[in-house]
mmCIF file of N, CA and C in Angstrom:
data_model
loop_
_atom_site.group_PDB
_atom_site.id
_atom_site.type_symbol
_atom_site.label_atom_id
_atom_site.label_comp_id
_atom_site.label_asym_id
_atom_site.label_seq_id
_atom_site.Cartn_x
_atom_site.Cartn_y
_atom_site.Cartn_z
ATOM 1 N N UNK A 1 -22.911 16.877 25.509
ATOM 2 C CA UNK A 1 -21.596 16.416 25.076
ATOM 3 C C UNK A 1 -20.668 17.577 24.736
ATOM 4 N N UNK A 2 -21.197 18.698 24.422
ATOM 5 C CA UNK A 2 -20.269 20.410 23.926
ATOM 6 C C UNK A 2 -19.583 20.308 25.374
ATOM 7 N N UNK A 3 -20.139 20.311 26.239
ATOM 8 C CA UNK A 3 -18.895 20.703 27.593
ATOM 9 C C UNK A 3 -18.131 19.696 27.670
ATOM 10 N N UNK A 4 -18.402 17.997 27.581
ATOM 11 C CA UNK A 4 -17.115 17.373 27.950
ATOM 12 C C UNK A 4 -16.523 17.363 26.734
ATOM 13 N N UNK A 5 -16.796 17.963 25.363
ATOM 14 C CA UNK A 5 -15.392 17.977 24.278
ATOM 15 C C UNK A 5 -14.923 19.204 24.472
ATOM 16 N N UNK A 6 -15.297 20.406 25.335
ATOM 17 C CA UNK A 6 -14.561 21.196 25.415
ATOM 18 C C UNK A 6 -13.526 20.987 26.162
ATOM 19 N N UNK A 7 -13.981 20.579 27.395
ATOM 20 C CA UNK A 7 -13.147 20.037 28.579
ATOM 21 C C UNK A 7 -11.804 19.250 28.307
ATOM 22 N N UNK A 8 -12.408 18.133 27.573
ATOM 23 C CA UNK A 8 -11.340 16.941 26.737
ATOM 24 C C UNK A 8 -10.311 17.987 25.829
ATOM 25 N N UNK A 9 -10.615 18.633 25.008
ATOM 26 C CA UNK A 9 -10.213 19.652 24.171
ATOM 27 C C UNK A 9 -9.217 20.344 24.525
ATOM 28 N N UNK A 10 -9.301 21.510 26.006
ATOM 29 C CA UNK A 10 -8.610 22.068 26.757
ATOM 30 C C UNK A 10 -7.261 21.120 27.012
ATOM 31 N N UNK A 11 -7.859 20.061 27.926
ATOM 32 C CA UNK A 11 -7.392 18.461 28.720
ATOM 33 C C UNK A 11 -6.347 18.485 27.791
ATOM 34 N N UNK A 12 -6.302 17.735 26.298
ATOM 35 C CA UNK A 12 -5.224 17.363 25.256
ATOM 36 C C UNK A 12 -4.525 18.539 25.048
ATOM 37 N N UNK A 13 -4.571 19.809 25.004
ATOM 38 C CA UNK A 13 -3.919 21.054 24.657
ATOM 39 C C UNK A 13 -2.741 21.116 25.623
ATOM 40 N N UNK A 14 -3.667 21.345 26.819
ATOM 41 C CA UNK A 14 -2.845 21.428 28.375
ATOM 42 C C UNK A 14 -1.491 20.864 28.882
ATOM 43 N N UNK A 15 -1.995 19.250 28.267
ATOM 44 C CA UNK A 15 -1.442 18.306 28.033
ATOM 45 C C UNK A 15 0.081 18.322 27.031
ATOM 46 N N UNK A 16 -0.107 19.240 26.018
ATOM 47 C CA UNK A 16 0.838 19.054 24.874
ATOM 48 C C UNK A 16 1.577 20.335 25.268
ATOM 49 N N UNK A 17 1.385 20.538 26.634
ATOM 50 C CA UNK A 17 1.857 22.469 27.302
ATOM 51 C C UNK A 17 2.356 23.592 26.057
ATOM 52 N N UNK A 18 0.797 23.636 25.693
ATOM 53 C CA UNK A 18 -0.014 24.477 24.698
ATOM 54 C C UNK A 18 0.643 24.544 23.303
ATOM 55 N N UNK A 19 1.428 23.680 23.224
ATOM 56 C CA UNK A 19 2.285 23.877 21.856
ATOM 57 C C UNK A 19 1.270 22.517 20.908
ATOM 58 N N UNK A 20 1.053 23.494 19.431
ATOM 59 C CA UNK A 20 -0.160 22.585 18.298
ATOM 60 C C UNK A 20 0.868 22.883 16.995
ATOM 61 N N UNK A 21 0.322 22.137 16.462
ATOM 62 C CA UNK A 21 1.220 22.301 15.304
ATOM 63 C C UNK A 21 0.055 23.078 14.221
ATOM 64 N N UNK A 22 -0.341 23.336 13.345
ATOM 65 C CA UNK A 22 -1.330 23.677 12.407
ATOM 66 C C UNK A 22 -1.221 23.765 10.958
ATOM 67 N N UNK A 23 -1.639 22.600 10.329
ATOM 68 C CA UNK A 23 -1.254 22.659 8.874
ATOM 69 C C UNK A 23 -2.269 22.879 8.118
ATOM 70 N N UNK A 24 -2.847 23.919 7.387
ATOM 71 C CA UNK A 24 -3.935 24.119 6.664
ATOM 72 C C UNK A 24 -3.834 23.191 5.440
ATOM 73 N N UNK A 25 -5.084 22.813 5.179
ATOM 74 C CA UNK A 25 -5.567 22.071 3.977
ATOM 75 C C UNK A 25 -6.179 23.001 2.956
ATOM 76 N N UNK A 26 -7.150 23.312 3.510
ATOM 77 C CA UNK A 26 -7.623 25.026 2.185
ATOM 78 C C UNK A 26 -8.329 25.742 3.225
ATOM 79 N N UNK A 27 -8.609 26.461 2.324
ATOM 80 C CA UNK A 27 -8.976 27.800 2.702
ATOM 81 C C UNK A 27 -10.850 27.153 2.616
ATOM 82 N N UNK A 28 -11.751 27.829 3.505
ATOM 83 C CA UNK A 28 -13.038 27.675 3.573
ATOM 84 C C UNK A 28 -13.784 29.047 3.883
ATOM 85 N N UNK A 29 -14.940 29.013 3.113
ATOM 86 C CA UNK A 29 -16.191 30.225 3.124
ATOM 87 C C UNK A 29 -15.568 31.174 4.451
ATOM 88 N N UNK A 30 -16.304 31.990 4.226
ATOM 89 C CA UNK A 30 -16.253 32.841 5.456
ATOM 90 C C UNK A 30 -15.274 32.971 6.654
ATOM 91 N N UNK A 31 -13.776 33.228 5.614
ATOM 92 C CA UNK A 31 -12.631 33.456 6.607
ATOM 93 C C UNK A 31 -12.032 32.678 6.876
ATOM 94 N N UNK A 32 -12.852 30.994 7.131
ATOM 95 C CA UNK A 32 -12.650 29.767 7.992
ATOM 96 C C UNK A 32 -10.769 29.380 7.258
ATOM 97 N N UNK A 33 -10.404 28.315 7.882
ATOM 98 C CA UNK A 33 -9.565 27.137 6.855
ATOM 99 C C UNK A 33 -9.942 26.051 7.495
ATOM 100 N N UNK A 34 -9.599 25.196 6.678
ATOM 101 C CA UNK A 34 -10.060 23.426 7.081
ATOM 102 C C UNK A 34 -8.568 23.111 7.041
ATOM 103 N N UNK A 35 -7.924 22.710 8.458
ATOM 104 C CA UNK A 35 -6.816 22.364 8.837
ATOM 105 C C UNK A 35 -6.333 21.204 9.731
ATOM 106 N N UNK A 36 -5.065 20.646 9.607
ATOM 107 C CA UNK A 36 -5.370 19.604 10.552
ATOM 108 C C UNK A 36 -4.595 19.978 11.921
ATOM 109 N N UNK A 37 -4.343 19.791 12.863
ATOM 110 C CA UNK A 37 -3.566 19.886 14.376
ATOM 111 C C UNK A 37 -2.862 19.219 15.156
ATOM 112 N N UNK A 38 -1.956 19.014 15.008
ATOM 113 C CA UNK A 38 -1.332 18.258 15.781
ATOM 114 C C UNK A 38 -0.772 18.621 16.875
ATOM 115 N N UNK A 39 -0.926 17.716 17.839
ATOM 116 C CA UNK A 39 -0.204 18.037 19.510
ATOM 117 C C UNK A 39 0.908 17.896 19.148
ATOM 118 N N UNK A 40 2.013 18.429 21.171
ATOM 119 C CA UNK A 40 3.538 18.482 20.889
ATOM 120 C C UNK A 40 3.916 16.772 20.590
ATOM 121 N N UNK A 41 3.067 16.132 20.566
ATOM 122 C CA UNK A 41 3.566 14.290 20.556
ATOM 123 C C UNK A 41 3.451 13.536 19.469
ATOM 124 N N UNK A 42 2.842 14.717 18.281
ATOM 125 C CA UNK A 42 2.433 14.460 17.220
ATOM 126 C C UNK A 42 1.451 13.957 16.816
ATOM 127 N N UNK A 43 0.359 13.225 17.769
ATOM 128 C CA UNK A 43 -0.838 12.959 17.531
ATOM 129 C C UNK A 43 -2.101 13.768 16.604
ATOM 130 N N UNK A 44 -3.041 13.400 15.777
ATOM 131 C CA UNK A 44 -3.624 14.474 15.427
ATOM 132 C C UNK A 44 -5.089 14.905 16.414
ATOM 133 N N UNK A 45 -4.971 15.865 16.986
ATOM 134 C CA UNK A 45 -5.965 16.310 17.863
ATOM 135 C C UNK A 45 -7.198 15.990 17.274
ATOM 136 N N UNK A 46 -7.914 16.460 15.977
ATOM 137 C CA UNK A 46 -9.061 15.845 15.777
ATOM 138 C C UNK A 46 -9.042 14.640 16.117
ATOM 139 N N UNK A 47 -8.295 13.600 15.307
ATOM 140 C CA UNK A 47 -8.106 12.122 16.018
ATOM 141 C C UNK A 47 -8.475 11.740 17.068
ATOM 142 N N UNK A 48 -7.932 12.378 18.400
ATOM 143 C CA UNK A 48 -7.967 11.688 19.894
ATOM 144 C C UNK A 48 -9.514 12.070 20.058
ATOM 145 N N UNK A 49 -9.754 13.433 19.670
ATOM 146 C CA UNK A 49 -10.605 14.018 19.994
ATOM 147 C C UNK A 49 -12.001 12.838 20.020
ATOM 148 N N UNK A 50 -12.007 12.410 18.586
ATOM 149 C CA UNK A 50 -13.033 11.289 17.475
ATOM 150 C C UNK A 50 -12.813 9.854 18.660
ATOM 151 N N UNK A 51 -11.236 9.689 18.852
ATOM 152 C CA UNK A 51 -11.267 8.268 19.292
ATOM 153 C C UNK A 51 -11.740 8.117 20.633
ATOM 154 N N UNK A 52 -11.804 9.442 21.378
ATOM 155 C CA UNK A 52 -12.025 9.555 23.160
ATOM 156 C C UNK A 52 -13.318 9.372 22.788
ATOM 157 N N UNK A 53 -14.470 10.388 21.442
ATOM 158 C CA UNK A 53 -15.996 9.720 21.353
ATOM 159 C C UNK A 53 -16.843 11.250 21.752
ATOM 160 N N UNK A 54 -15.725 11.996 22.002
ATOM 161 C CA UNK A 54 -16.521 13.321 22.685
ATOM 162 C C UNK A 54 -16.575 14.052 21.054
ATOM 163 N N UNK A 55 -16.488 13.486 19.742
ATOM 164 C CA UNK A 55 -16.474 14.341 18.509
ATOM 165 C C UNK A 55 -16.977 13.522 17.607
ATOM 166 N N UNK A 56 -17.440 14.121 16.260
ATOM 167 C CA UNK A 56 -17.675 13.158 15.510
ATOM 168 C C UNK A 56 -16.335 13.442 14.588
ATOM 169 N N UNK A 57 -16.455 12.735 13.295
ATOM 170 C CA UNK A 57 -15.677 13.096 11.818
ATOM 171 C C UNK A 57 -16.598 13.979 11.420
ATOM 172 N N UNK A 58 -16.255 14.810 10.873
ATOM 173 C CA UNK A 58 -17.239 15.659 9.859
ATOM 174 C C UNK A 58 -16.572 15.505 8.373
ATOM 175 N N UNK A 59 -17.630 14.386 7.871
ATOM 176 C CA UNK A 59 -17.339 14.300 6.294
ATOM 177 C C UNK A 59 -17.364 14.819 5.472
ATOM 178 N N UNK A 60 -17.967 15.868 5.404
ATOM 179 C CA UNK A 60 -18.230 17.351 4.578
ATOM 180 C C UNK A 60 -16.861 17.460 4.661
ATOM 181 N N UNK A 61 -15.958 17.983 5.696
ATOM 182 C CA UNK A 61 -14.944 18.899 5.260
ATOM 183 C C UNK A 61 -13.940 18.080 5.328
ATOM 184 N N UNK A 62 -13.557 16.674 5.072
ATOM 185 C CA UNK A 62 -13.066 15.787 5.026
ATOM 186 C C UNK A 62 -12.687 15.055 3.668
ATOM 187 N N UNK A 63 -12.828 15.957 2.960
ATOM 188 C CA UNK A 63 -12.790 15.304 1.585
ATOM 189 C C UNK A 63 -11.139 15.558 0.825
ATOM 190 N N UNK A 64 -10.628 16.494 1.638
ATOM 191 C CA UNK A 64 -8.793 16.948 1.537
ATOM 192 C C UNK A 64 -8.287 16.480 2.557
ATOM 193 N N UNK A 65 -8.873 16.031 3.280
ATOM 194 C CA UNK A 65 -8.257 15.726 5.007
ATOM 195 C C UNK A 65 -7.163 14.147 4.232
ATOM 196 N N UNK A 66 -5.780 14.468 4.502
ATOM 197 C CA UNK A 66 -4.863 13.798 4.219
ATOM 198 C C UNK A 66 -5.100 12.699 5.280
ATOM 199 N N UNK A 67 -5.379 12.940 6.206
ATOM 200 C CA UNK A 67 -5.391 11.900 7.530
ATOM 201 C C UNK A 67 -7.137 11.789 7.701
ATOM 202 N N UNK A 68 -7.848 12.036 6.928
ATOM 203 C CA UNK A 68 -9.596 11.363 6.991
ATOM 204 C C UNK A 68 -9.218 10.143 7.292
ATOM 205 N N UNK A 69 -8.830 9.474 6.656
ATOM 206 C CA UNK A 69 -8.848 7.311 6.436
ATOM 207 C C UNK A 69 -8.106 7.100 8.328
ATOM 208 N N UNK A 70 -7.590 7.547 8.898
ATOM 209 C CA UNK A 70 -7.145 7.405 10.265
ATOM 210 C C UNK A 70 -8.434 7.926 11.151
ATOM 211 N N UNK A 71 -9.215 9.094 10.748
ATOM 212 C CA UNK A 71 -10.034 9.299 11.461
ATOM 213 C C UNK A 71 -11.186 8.656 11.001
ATOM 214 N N UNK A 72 -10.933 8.269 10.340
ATOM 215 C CA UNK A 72 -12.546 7.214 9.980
ATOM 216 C C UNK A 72 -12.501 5.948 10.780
ATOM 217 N N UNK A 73 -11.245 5.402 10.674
ATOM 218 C CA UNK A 73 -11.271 3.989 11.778
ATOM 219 C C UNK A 73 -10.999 4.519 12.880
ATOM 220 N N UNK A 74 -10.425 5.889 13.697
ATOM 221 C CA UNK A 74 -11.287 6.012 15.483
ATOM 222 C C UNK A 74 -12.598 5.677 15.194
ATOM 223 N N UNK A 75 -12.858 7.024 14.740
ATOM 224 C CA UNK A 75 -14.392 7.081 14.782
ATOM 225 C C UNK A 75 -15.471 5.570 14.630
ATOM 226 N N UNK A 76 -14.901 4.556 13.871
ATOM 227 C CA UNK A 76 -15.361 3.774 13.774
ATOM 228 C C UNK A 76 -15.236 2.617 14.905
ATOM 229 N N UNK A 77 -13.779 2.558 15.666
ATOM 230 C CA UNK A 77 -13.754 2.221 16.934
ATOM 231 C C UNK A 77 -14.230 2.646 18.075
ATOM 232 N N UNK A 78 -14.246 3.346 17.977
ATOM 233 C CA UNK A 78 -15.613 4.528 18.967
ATOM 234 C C UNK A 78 -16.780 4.096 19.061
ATOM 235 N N UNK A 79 -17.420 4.123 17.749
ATOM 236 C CA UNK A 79 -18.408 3.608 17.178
ATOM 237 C C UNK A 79 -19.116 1.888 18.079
ATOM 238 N N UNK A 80 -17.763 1.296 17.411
ATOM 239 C CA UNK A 80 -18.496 -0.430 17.630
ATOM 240 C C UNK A 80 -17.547 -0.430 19.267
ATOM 241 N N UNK A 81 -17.325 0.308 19.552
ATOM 242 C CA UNK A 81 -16.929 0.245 21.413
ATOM 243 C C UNK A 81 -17.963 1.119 22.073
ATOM 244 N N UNK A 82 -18.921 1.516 21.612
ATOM 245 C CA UNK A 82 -20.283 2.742 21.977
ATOM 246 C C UNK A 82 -19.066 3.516 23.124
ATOM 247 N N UNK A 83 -18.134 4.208 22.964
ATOM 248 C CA UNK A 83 -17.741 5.422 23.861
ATOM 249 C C UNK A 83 -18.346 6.950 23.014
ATOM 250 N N UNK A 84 -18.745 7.367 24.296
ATOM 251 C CA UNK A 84 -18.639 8.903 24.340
ATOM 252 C C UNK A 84 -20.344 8.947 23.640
ATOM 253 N N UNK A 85 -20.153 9.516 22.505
ATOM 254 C CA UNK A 85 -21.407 10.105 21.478
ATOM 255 C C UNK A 85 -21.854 9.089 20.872
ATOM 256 N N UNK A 86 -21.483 7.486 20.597
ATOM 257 C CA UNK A 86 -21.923 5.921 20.377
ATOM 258 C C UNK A 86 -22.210 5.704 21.688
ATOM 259 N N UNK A 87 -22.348 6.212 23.193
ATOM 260 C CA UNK A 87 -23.204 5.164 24.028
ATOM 261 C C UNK A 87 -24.923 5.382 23.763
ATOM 262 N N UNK A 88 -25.185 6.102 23.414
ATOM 263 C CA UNK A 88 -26.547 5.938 23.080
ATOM 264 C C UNK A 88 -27.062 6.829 22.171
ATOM 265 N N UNK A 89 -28.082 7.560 21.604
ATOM 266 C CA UNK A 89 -28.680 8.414 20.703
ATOM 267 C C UNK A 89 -27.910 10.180 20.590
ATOM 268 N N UNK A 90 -26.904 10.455 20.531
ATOM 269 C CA UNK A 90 -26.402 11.775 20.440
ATOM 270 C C UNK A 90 -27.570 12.287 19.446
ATOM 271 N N UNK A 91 -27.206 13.783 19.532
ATOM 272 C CA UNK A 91 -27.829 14.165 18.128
ATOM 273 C C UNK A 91 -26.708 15.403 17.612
ATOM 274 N N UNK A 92 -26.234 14.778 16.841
ATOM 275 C CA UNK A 92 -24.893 15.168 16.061
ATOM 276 C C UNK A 92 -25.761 16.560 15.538
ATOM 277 N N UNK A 93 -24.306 17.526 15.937
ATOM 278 C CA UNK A 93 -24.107 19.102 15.569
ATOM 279 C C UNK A 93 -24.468 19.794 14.700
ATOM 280 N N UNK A 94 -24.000 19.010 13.454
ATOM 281 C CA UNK A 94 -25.368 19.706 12.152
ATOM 282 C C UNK A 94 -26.611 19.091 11.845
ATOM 283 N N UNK A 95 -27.339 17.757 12.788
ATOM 284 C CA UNK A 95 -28.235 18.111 12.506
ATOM 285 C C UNK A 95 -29.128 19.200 13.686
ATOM 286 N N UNK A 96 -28.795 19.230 14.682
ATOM 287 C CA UNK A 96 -29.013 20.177 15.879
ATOM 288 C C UNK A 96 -28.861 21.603 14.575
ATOM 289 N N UNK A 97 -27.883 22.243 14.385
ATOM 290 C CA UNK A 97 -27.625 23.369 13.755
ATOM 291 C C UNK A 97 -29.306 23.438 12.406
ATOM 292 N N UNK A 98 -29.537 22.236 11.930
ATOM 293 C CA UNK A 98 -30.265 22.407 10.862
ATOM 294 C C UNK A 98 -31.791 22.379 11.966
ATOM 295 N N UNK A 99 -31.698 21.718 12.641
ATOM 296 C CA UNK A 99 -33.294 21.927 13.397
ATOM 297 C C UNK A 99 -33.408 23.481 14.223
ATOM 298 N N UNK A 100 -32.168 23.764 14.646
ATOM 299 C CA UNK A 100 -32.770 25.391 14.495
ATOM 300 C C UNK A 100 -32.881 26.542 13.768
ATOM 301 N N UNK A 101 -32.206 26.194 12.838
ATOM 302 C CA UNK A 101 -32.421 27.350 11.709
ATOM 303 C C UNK A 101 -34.212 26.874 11.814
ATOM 304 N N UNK A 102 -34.424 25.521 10.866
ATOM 305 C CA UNK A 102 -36.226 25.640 10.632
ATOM 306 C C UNK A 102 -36.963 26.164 11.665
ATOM 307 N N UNK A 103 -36.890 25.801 13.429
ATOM 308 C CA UNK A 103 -37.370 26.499 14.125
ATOM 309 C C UNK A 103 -37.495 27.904 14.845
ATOM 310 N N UNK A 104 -36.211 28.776 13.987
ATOM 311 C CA UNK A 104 -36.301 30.394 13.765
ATOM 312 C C UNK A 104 -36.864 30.630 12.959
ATOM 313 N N UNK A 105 -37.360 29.872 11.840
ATOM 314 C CA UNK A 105 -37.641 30.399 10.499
ATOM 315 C C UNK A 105 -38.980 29.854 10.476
ATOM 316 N N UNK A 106 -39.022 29.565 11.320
ATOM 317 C CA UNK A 106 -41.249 28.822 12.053
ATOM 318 C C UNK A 106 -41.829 28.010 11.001
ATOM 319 N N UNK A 107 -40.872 26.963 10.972
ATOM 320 C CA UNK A 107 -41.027 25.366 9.351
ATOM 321 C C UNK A 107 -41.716 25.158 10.583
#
C-alpha cells in the first residue's frame, strides 16, 4: 500500500499544480511539526488521502489536529465502504515499525 499512497500523494499534489498550503499545529520531537495541508482547492490532503483508503488517521498525533473530527468520519467511511487499506487485513505502519524494531533487537 506505501507505493499506491505515494503515487495517490504525488496524483493530489500534481493535481493542485504543486501549490499546498501548510499550517503547523506544534512543533514535534526530533525537528518534526505536526501540521495540516491543504491543496490549491482547499481540501485537506491528509483527508483525501484517509478518504481514497491509501492512509490511515494517526491518532497519536491527532490530538491538536483542528480538523481530526473530519478525518475521523473519512476514515470511517473508508472503513464501512472496505476501500483501499479496509479491503482486507492491512498491517498498519506503526505496527509494522514496532515488529521491526523487536526483530533487530532479536525479541
Amino acid at each position: 500500500m506505501g507505493m499506491q499512497a505515494r503515487a495517490k500523494l504525488q496524483e493530489l499534489i500534481e493535481a493542485s499544480d504543486s501549490e499546498i498550503l501548510v499550517q503547523e499545529i506544534e512543533p514535534e520531537f526530533n525537528d518534526r511539526t505536526v501540521a495540516d495541508v491543504f491543496l490549491k482547492n482547499g481540501k485537506l490532503l491528509s483527508g483525501e488521502l484517509v478518504r481514497l483508503g491509501v492512509s490511515y488517521r494517526y491518532g497519536q498525533y491527532a490530538r491538536n489536529c483542528p480538523n481530526d473530527r473530519e478525518i475521523a468520519v473519512l476514515e470511517s467511511q473508508a472503513k464501512s465502504q472496505k476501500i483501499g487499506v479496509w479491503s482486507n487485513d492491512h498491517q498498519r505502519p506503526w505496527d509494522y515499525r514496532i515488529e521491526r524494531r523487536i526483530r533487530e533487537r532479536g525479541f
